[in-house]
mmCIF file of C-alpha atoms in Angstrom:
data_model
loop_
_atom_site.group_PDB
_atom_site.id
_atom_site.type_symbol
_atom_site.label_atom_id
_atom_site.label_comp_id
_atom_site.label_asym_id
_atom_site.label_seq_id
_atom_site.Cartn_x
_atom_site.Cartn_y
_atom_site.Cartn_z
ATOM 1 C CA MET G 1 79.810 15.710 27.616
ATOM 2 C CA LYS G 2 76.531 15.138 29.410
ATOM 3 C CA ASN G 3 74.846 17.960 27.509
ATOM 4 C CA THR G 4 76.116 16.586 24.183
ATOM 5 C CA LEU G 5 74.749 13.094 24.977
ATOM 6 C CA LEU G 6 71.403 14.535 26.022
ATOM 7 C CA THR G 7 71.195 16.537 22.804
ATOM 8 C CA LEU G 8 71.939 13.445 20.706
ATOM 9 C CA LEU G 9 69.240 11.439 22.488
ATOM 10 C CA MET G 10 66.688 14.202 21.952
ATOM 11 C CA VAL G 11 67.550 14.494 18.266
ATOM 12 C CA SER G 12 67.358 10.717 17.827
ATOM 13 C CA GLY G 13 63.966 10.649 19.559
ATOM 14 C CA LEU G 14 62.598 13.443 17.413
ATOM 15 C CA ALA G 15 63.880 11.763 14.278
ATOM 16 C CA ALA G 16 62.221 8.475 15.220
ATOM 17 C CA THR G 17 58.949 10.270 15.987
ATOM 18 C CA ALA G 18 59.102 12.162 12.698
ATOM 19 C CA GLN G 19 59.775 8.939 10.811
ATOM 20 C CA GLN G 20 56.743 7.262 12.417
ATOM 21 C CA THR G 21 54.563 10.292 11.716
ATOM 22 C CA LEU G 22 55.633 10.671 8.089
ATOM 23 C CA GLU G 23 55.571 6.981 7.202
ATOM 24 C CA LEU G 24 53.058 6.291 4.430
ATOM 25 C CA VAL G 25 50.551 3.451 4.898
ATOM 26 C CA PRO G 26 49.504 2.359 1.386
ATOM 27 C CA PRO G 27 46.540 0.090 0.690
ATOM 28 C CA ARG G 28 47.325 -3.620 0.788
ATOM 29 C CA GLU G 29 46.717 -6.067 -2.025
ATOM 30 C CA SER G 30 44.435 -8.136 0.221
ATOM 31 C CA GLN G 31 42.229 -5.845 2.294
ATOM 32 C CA GLN G 32 41.402 -6.563 5.916
ATOM 33 C CA ALA G 33 37.799 -7.491 6.757
ATOM 34 C CA MET G 34 35.807 -8.712 9.732
ATOM 35 C CA VAL G 35 32.412 -10.370 10.156
ATOM 36 C CA MET G 36 30.533 -10.994 13.420
ATOM 37 C CA GLN G 37 27.456 -12.982 14.381
ATOM 38 C CA ARG G 38 25.674 -13.210 17.729
ATOM 39 C CA LEU G 39 23.930 -16.431 18.773
ATOM 40 C CA GLY G 40 21.946 -15.780 21.947
ATOM 41 C CA VAL G 41 24.622 -14.067 24.045
ATOM 42 C CA THR G 42 27.560 -15.653 22.191
ATOM 43 C CA ASP G 43 29.581 -13.451 19.841
ATOM 44 C CA ILE G 44 31.478 -15.116 16.997
ATOM 45 C CA SER G 45 33.871 -13.055 14.880
ATOM 46 C CA VAL G 46 36.212 -13.748 11.970
ATOM 47 C CA ASN G 47 39.030 -11.288 11.272
ATOM 48 C CA TYR G 48 40.752 -11.944 7.939
ATOM 49 C CA HIS G 49 42.369 -10.506 4.803
ATOM 50 C CA SER G 50 40.561 -10.931 1.495
ATOM 51 C CA PRO G 51 42.611 -11.773 -1.633
ATOM 52 C CA LEU G 52 41.248 -11.544 -5.196
ATOM 53 C CA VAL G 53 41.350 -14.238 -7.880
ATOM 54 C CA LYS G 54 42.782 -11.939 -10.600
ATOM 55 C CA GLY G 55 42.503 -14.611 -13.287
ATOM 56 C CA ARG G 56 44.730 -17.044 -11.411
ATOM 57 C CA LYS G 57 44.161 -20.762 -10.865
ATOM 58 C CA ILE G 58 43.448 -20.803 -7.143
ATOM 59 C CA TRP G 59 42.964 -24.353 -5.978
ATOM 60 C CA GLY G 60 45.959 -26.576 -6.465
ATOM 61 C CA GLU G 61 48.250 -23.711 -7.509
ATOM 62 C CA VAL G 62 47.897 -20.389 -5.613
ATOM 63 C CA VAL G 63 46.550 -22.482 -2.724
ATOM 64 C CA PRO G 64 48.271 -25.882 -2.979
ATOM 65 C CA TYR G 65 46.361 -29.040 -2.145
ATOM 66 C CA ASP G 66 47.286 -31.089 0.925
ATOM 67 C CA GLN G 67 49.116 -28.205 2.607
ATOM 68 C CA VAL G 68 48.119 -26.034 5.581
ATOM 69 C CA TRP G 69 46.677 -22.740 4.314
ATOM 70 C CA ARG G 70 45.999 -19.569 6.331
ATOM 71 C CA ALA G 71 42.361 -19.463 5.074
ATOM 72 C CA GLY G 72 42.860 -15.903 3.847
ATOM 73 C CA ALA G 73 45.868 -13.683 3.190
ATOM 74 C CA ASN G 74 48.632 -11.932 5.169
ATOM 75 C CA GLU G 75 48.434 -12.481 8.960
ATOM 76 C CA ASN G 76 46.521 -15.263 10.656
ATOM 77 C CA THR G 77 42.807 -15.498 10.024
ATOM 78 C CA VAL G 78 41.491 -15.204 13.579
ATOM 79 C CA VAL G 79 38.213 -16.666 14.841
ATOM 80 C CA GLU G 80 36.950 -15.676 18.281
ATOM 81 C CA PHE G 81 34.139 -17.210 20.372
ATOM 82 C CA SER G 82 32.920 -15.405 23.484
ATOM 83 C CA THR G 83 31.538 -18.634 25.016
ATOM 84 C CA ASP G 84 32.102 -22.345 24.567
ATOM 85 C CA VAL G 85 30.675 -23.707 21.298
ATOM 86 C CA THR G 86 30.528 -26.874 19.255
ATOM 87 C CA VAL G 87 31.977 -26.929 15.744
ATOM 88 C CA GLU G 88 30.598 -29.695 13.539
ATOM 89 C CA GLY G 89 29.558 -31.429 16.755
ATOM 90 C CA GLN G 90 32.980 -31.119 18.454
ATOM 91 C CA LYS G 91 33.438 -29.019 21.618
ATOM 92 C CA LEU G 92 35.603 -25.900 21.459
ATOM 93 C CA LYS G 93 36.334 -23.584 24.402
ATOM 94 C CA ALA G 94 35.718 -19.844 24.333
ATOM 95 C CA GLY G 95 38.714 -17.893 23.043
ATOM 96 C CA LYS G 96 40.717 -16.767 20.017
ATOM 97 C CA TYR G 97 42.006 -19.232 17.427
ATOM 98 C CA GLY G 98 44.114 -19.093 14.317
ATOM 99 C CA LEU G 99 42.018 -20.553 11.511
ATOM 100 C CA HIS G 100 43.790 -22.790 9.007
ATOM 101 C CA MET G 101 42.538 -25.200 6.368
ATOM 102 C CA ILE G 102 43.974 -28.076 4.382
ATOM 103 C CA PRO G 103 42.335 -28.042 0.926
ATOM 104 C CA THR G 104 42.158 -31.294 -1.013
ATOM 105 C CA THR G 105 40.331 -32.614 -4.050
ATOM 106 C CA GLY G 106 37.954 -34.268 -1.553
ATOM 107 C CA ASP G 107 37.019 -33.298 2.007
ATOM 108 C CA TRP G 108 38.825 -30.379 3.663
ATOM 109 C CA THR G 109 40.387 -30.279 7.130
ATOM 110 C CA ILE G 110 39.508 -27.217 9.224
ATOM 111 C CA ILE G 111 41.990 -26.365 11.984
ATOM 112 C CA PHE G 112 41.513 -24.133 15.030
ATOM 113 C CA SER G 113 44.971 -23.377 16.418
ATOM 114 C CA ASN G 114 45.768 -21.969 19.855
ATOM 115 C CA ASN G 115 48.381 -19.854 18.052
ATOM 116 C CA TYR G 116 46.341 -16.946 16.660
ATOM 117 C CA TYR G 117 49.110 -14.323 16.682
ATOM 118 C CA SER G 118 51.539 -15.562 13.996
ATOM 119 C CA TRP G 119 51.935 -14.519 10.357
ATOM 120 C CA GLY G 120 49.761 -16.733 8.187
ATOM 121 C CA SER G 121 50.472 -20.454 8.318
ATOM 122 C CA PHE G 122 54.254 -20.129 8.089
ATOM 123 C CA PHE G 123 54.678 -20.792 11.822
ATOM 124 C CA TYR G 124 51.863 -23.344 12.111
ATOM 125 C CA LYS G 125 52.541 -26.300 14.418
ATOM 126 C CA LYS G 126 50.176 -29.236 14.702
ATOM 127 C CA GLU G 127 50.842 -29.595 18.441
ATOM 128 C CA GLN G 128 49.155 -26.202 18.932
ATOM 129 C CA ASP G 129 45.854 -27.457 17.484
ATOM 130 C CA ALA G 130 42.790 -26.933 19.669
ATOM 131 C CA LEU G 131 40.484 -28.727 17.232
ATOM 132 C CA ARG G 132 40.501 -30.381 13.824
ATOM 133 C CA ILE G 133 37.331 -31.233 11.942
ATOM 134 C CA THR G 134 36.519 -32.338 8.394
ATOM 135 C CA VAL G 135 33.934 -30.760 6.103
ATOM 136 C CA LYS G 136 32.745 -31.281 2.571
ATOM 137 C CA PRO G 137 33.368 -28.375 0.151
ATOM 138 C CA GLU G 138 30.718 -27.266 -2.347
ATOM 139 C CA THR G 139 31.021 -25.930 -5.886
ATOM 140 C CA VAL G 140 29.191 -22.612 -6.360
ATOM 141 C CA ASN G 141 29.108 -19.613 -8.689
ATOM 142 C CA MET G 142 32.276 -17.609 -9.227
ATOM 143 C CA GLN G 143 33.214 -15.022 -6.565
ATOM 144 C CA GLU G 144 36.271 -12.845 -7.201
ATOM 145 C CA TRP G 145 37.013 -11.975 -3.568
ATOM 146 C CA LEU G 146 37.478 -14.220 -0.543
ATOM 147 C CA SER G 147 34.778 -13.714 2.075
ATOM 148 C CA TYR G 148 33.438 -15.126 5.308
ATOM 149 C CA THR G 149 29.732 -14.999 6.101
ATOM 150 C CA PHE G 150 27.293 -16.523 8.588
ATOM 151 C CA GLU G 151 24.389 -18.311 6.938
ATOM 152 C CA ASN G 152 21.473 -20.662 7.760
ATOM 153 C CA LEU G 153 20.831 -18.923 11.074
ATOM 154 C CA GLU G 154 18.860 -20.964 13.591
ATOM 155 C CA ASP G 155 18.048 -20.621 17.277
ATOM 156 C CA GLY G 156 21.557 -21.065 18.679
ATOM 157 C CA ALA G 157 23.268 -22.175 15.467
ATOM 158 C CA ALA G 158 24.751 -20.816 12.248
ATOM 159 C CA THR G 159 26.974 -21.926 9.401
ATOM 160 C CA MET G 160 30.279 -20.084 9.092
ATOM 161 C CA VAL G 161 31.048 -20.011 5.377
ATOM 162 C CA LEU G 162 34.267 -19.337 3.470
ATOM 163 C CA ARG G 163 33.718 -18.461 -0.212
ATOM 164 C CA TRP G 164 36.362 -17.851 -2.835
ATOM 165 C CA GLU G 165 36.503 -18.512 -6.570
ATOM 166 C CA LYS G 166 33.998 -21.346 -7.135
ATOM 167 C CA MET G 167 34.428 -22.957 -3.715
ATOM 168 C CA ARG G 168 32.163 -22.773 -0.659
ATOM 169 C CA ILE G 169 33.379 -24.217 2.659
ATOM 170 C CA PRO G 170 30.597 -24.541 5.292
ATOM 171 C CA VAL G 171 31.381 -25.009 8.997
ATOM 172 C CA LYS G 172 28.425 -25.549 11.372
ATOM 173 C CA VAL G 173 28.701 -23.760 14.750
ATOM 174 C CA LYS G 174 26.280 -24.287 17.638
ATOM 175 C CA VAL G 175 25.927 -22.936 21.153
ATOM 176 C CA ASP G 176 24.107 -24.369 24.139
ATOM 177 C CA LEU G 177 21.672 -21.474 24.120
ATOM 178 C CA SER G 178 20.021 -22.261 27.442
ATOM 179 C CA GLN G 179 23.259 -22.791 29.340
ATOM 180 C CA THR G 180 25.103 -19.797 27.900
ATOM 181 C CA VAL G 181 22.187 -17.436 28.520
ATOM 182 C CA ILE G 182 21.693 -18.640 32.097
ATOM 183 C CA GLU G 183 25.419 -18.335 32.850
ATOM 184 C CA ASN G 184 25.349 -14.839 31.364
ATOM 185 C CA PHE G 185 22.392 -13.915 33.593
ATOM 186 C CA ARG G 186 24.211 -15.216 36.672
ATOM 187 C CA GLN G 187 27.251 -13.086 35.878
ATOM 188 C CA GLN G 188 25.068 -10.011 35.339
ATOM 189 C CA MET G 189 23.152 -10.604 38.568
ATOM 190 C CA ASN G 190 26.499 -10.368 40.403
ATOM 191 C CA GLY G 191 27.090 -6.929 38.868
ATOM 192 C CA LEU G 192 25.125 -3.689 38.680
ATOM 193 C CA PRO G 193 22.054 -5.300 36.996
ATOM 194 C CA GLY G 194 21.650 -7.336 40.190
ATOM 195 C CA PHE G 195 20.500 -4.159 41.938
ATOM 196 C CA ASN G 196 17.820 -3.506 39.320
ATOM 197 C CA PRO G 197 14.382 -5.116 39.938
ATOM 198 C CA GLU G 198 13.578 -4.832 36.220
ATOM 199 C CA ALA G 199 16.743 -6.753 35.265
ATOM 200 C CA ARG G 200 15.891 -9.507 37.762
ATOM 201 C CA TYR G 201 12.390 -9.687 36.287
ATOM 202 C CA GLU G 202 13.726 -9.932 32.730
ATOM 203 C CA ALA G 203 16.116 -12.754 33.658
ATOM 204 C CA ALA G 204 13.315 -14.615 35.435
ATOM 205 C CA ALA G 205 10.895 -14.049 32.546
ATOM 206 C CA TYR G 206 13.295 -15.515 29.974
ATOM 207 C CA CYS G 207 13.878 -18.646 32.046
ATOM 208 C CA LEU G 208 10.300 -19.227 33.219
ATOM 209 C CA ARG G 209 8.711 -18.729 29.800
ATOM 210 C CA LYS G 210 11.135 -21.270 28.367
ATOM 211 C CA ASN G 211 10.715 -23.551 31.411
ATOM 212 C CA LEU G 212 14.424 -23.335 32.295
ATOM 213 C CA ASN G 213 16.300 -22.952 35.587
ATOM 214 C CA LYS G 214 13.005 -22.560 37.440
ATOM 215 C CA GLU G 215 14.271 -22.584 41.045
ATOM 216 C CA GLU G 216 16.837 -19.818 40.508
ATOM 217 C CA ALA G 217 14.479 -17.883 38.216
ATOM 218 C CA MET G 218 11.798 -17.845 40.921
ATOM 219 C CA LYS G 219 14.333 -16.365 43.359
ATOM 220 C CA TRP G 220 15.073 -13.587 40.870
ATOM 221 C CA LEU G 221 11.344 -13.027 40.384
ATOM 222 C CA GLU G 222 10.500 -12.951 44.103
ATOM 223 C CA SER G 223 13.381 -10.527 44.657
ATOM 224 C CA SER G 224 12.067 -8.282 41.870
ATOM 225 C CA ILE G 225 8.552 -8.258 43.328
ATOM 226 C CA LYS G 226 9.847 -7.552 46.834
ATOM 227 C CA ALA G 227 11.944 -4.609 45.627
ATOM 228 C CA LYS G 228 9.335 -3.127 43.291
ATOM 229 C CA PRO G 229 5.999 -4.870 42.594
ATOM 230 C CA THR G 230 4.788 -4.164 39.060
ATOM 231 C CA TYR G 231 2.115 -5.479 36.750
ATOM 232 C CA ALA G 232 4.734 -7.419 34.766
ATOM 233 C CA ASN G 233 6.509 -9.249 37.584
ATOM 234 C CA GLN G 234 3.326 -10.063 39.501
ATOM 235 C CA MET G 235 1.563 -11.288 36.367
ATOM 236 C CA LEU G 236 4.558 -13.481 35.536
ATOM 237 C CA LYS G 237 4.321 -15.090 38.963
ATOM 238 C CA SER G 238 0.586 -15.503 38.408
ATOM 239 C CA ASP G 239 1.313 -17.299 35.126
ATOM 240 C CA VAL G 240 3.726 -19.654 36.906
ATOM 241 C CA LEU G 241 1.203 -20.368 39.655
ATOM 242 C CA ALA G 242 -1.497 -21.084 37.066
ATOM 243 C CA ARG G 243 0.846 -23.419 35.211
ATOM 244 C CA ASP G 244 1.551 -25.231 38.487
ATOM 245 C CA GLY G 245 -2.187 -25.735 39.031
ATOM 246 C CA LYS G 246 -2.538 -23.130 41.801
ATOM 247 C CA LYS G 247 -5.500 -21.414 40.141
ATOM 248 C CA GLU G 248 -6.946 -19.533 43.127
ATOM 249 C CA GLU G 249 -3.574 -18.095 44.127
ATOM 250 C CA ALA G 250 -2.845 -17.250 40.492
ATOM 251 C CA ASP G 251 -6.164 -15.433 40.000
ATOM 252 C CA ALA G 252 -5.784 -13.457 43.231
ATOM 253 C CA LEU G 253 -2.329 -12.249 42.226
ATOM 254 C CA ALA G 254 -3.526 -11.467 38.684
ATOM 255 C CA LYS G 255 -6.270 -9.211 40.052
ATOM 256 C CA LYS G 256 -3.728 -7.440 42.237
ATOM 257 C CA ALA G 257 -1.436 -6.939 39.250
ATOM 258 C CA LEU G 258 -4.301 -5.799 37.053
ATOM 259 C CA ALA G 259 -4.792 -2.688 39.170
ATOM 260 C CA MET G 260 -1.305 -1.586 38.040
ATOM 261 C CA ALA G 261 -1.687 -2.539 34.383
ATOM 262 C CA ASP G 262 -1.680 -0.252 31.362
ATOM 263 C CA GLU G 263 -3.965 -0.823 28.373
ATOM 264 C CA ASN G 264 -1.747 -3.460 26.835
ATOM 265 C CA GLY G 265 -1.385 -5.293 30.135
ATOM 266 C CA VAL G 266 -5.153 -5.466 30.655
ATOM 267 C CA ASN G 267 -5.609 -6.613 27.074
ATOM 268 C CA THR G 268 -2.975 -9.319 27.470
ATOM 269 C CA TYR G 269 -4.680 -10.646 30.589
ATOM 270 C CA GLY G 270 -8.013 -10.727 28.772
ATOM 271 C CA TYR G 271 -6.518 -12.876 26.036
ATOM 272 C CA ARG G 272 -4.938 -15.129 28.656
ATOM 273 C CA LEU G 273 -8.428 -15.749 30.062
ATOM 274 C CA LEU G 274 -9.727 -16.439 26.552
ATOM 275 C CA GLY G 275 -6.942 -18.962 26.081
ATOM 276 C CA GLU G 276 -8.033 -20.688 29.288
ATOM 277 C CA GLY G 277 -11.602 -20.874 27.969
ATOM 278 C CA LYS G 278 -12.877 -18.293 30.477
ATOM 279 C CA LYS G 279 -14.880 -16.260 27.964
ATOM 280 C CA THR G 280 -17.198 -14.518 30.456
ATOM 281 C CA GLU G 281 -14.289 -13.433 32.661
ATOM 282 C CA ALA G 282 -12.369 -12.290 29.583
ATOM 283 C CA ILE G 283 -15.274 -10.133 28.389
ATOM 284 C CA ALA G 284 -15.429 -8.485 31.822
ATOM 285 C CA ILE G 285 -11.725 -7.629 31.564
ATOM 286 C CA PHE G 286 -12.113 -6.230 28.031
ATOM 287 C CA LYS G 287 -15.057 -4.115 29.187
ATOM 288 C CA GLU G 288 -12.904 -2.774 31.996
ATOM 289 C CA ASN G 289 -10.269 -1.846 29.402
ATOM 290 C CA VAL G 290 -12.856 0.030 27.311
ATOM 291 C CA LYS G 291 -13.946 1.873 30.444
ATOM 292 C CA ARG G 292 -10.343 2.842 31.241
ATOM 293 C CA TYR G 293 -9.404 3.708 27.660
ATOM 294 C CA PRO G 294 -12.582 4.882 25.869
ATOM 295 C CA ASN G 295 -10.614 6.366 22.957
ATOM 296 C CA SER G 296 -8.711 3.182 22.147
ATOM 297 C CA TRP G 297 -9.821 1.389 18.979
ATOM 298 C CA ASN G 298 -7.869 -1.691 20.066
ATOM 299 C CA ALA G 299 -9.789 -1.959 23.356
ATOM 300 C CA TYR G 300 -13.093 -2.034 21.451
ATOM 301 C CA ASP G 301 -11.678 -4.424 18.853
ATOM 302 C CA SER G 302 -10.636 -6.907 21.564
ATOM 303 C CA LEU G 303 -14.017 -6.655 23.294
ATOM 304 C CA ALA G 304 -15.723 -7.283 19.957
ATOM 305 C CA GLU G 305 -13.562 -10.338 19.276
ATOM 306 C CA ALA G 306 -14.298 -11.813 22.719
ATOM 307 C CA SER G 307 -18.022 -11.159 22.279
ATOM 308 C CA GLU G 308 -17.980 -12.906 18.910
ATOM 309 C CA LEU G 309 -16.180 -15.897 20.384
ATOM 310 C CA ASN G 310 -18.833 -16.004 23.109
ATOM 311 C CA GLY G 311 -21.593 -16.127 20.478
ATOM 312 C CA ASN G 312 -22.903 -12.595 21.050
ATOM 313 C CA THR G 313 -22.911 -11.335 17.450
ATOM 314 C CA LYS G 314 -24.946 -8.204 18.207
ATOM 315 C CA GLU G 315 -22.517 -6.967 20.860
ATOM 316 C CA ALA G 316 -19.551 -7.928 18.688
ATOM 317 C CA LEU G 317 -20.938 -5.961 15.736
ATOM 318 C CA THR G 318 -21.574 -2.887 17.893
ATOM 319 C CA ASN G 319 -18.026 -2.841 19.219
ATOM 320 C CA TYR G 320 -16.427 -3.558 15.845
ATOM 321 C CA LYS G 321 -18.276 -0.506 14.462
ATOM 322 C CA ILE G 322 -17.010 1.664 17.329
ATOM 323 C CA ALA G 323 -13.489 0.330 16.776
ATOM 324 C CA ARG G 324 -13.800 1.237 13.065
ATOM 325 C CA THR G 325 -14.520 4.891 13.892
ATOM 326 C CA LYS G 326 -11.382 5.143 16.026
ATOM 327 C CA ALA G 327 -8.995 2.853 14.137
ATOM 328 C CA PRO G 328 -6.061 3.962 11.946
ATOM 329 C CA GLU G 329 -6.468 3.612 8.200
ATOM 330 C CA ASP G 330 -4.421 0.440 7.936
ATOM 331 C CA GLN G 331 -7.095 -1.354 10.049
ATOM 332 C CA HIS G 332 -10.118 -0.205 8.026
ATOM 333 C CA LYS G 333 -10.077 -2.974 5.422
ATOM 334 C CA ARG G 334 -10.007 -5.763 8.033
ATOM 335 C CA LEU G 335 -12.685 -4.153 10.189
ATOM 336 C CA ASP G 336 -14.926 -3.419 7.188
ATOM 337 C CA ALA G 337 -14.702 -7.061 6.114
ATOM 338 C CA THR G 338 -15.512 -8.268 9.641
ATOM 339 C CA ILE G 339 -18.499 -5.908 9.964
ATOM 340 C CA ALA G 340 -19.811 -6.993 6.554
ATOM 341 C CA ARG G 341 -19.458 -10.664 7.510
ATOM 342 C CA LEU G 342 -21.310 -10.254 10.808
ATOM 343 C CA SER G 343 -23.979 -8.108 9.141
ATOM 344 C CA GLY G 344 -24.632 -10.863 6.614
ATOM 345 C CA LYS G 345 -23.705 -8.623 3.655
#
């Protein structure tokens, strides 16, 4: 009896496995699609199914007015935000949401539901709403398929757009770029990147160059310098000191960093001095770069530019000509024009 039961269970299991293996998965009428956009460190995705018009009257018939619509086909259209955002100025927490819309002949209601796992809008319940906002639809050129895109990208903002038939539905999404990036850095500093001096420098550099989170950023920077002093992290601290009016301390640290600099680093420091109006000091730095990298056309080009700005046309012309002999072809036209101008031709 036991052997018979065991045999039946094995046969049933094999039959079920065979059925799953042999089951055909045909293409669906409305194909699945997904679109993703990153804003700073925030990922926004829309997972949906795309129906076609197929000569039908969409608005008011296929998609009735004044009724909750799944904003796509088949299962829920799902929108996911990896951090907190604002949607049309209203706050929305990070997470997954079922996206629904209520089309009308006027403004449309856009719904973000905490229920993102149901089939379409058939199980929609208003009490599960996380957010409702209203937007104004736009009439556009005909598009056969339903699509979502991200348009009008800005620093920390984008417009999530639904298009189908002759309708365009724009939804403005923003992130607090500074806050989300800083929070992301803090999380990373508590993980493996926190052991990396370069990662600490990069986090500090982002904040300090944008004048954000200065106290914490300086701790990251000091920690980076202590673990592994480099041209980049020491020069960043020098920049901060200069900005704070500590010129002598800034210059001393810059000279220390300069000894570790590559060609680009020396060049960058020279242009920093030019920006501060220190033309003589800048020329000395550019000359040092030429001495270190005598085969670099860019080193001579920078020295020539500084000399010209300092009113020394003869020295500028000499170095532009040397730069021309070493420069790649795509620089010849500019250098030829500059040499002709300074030569009075």
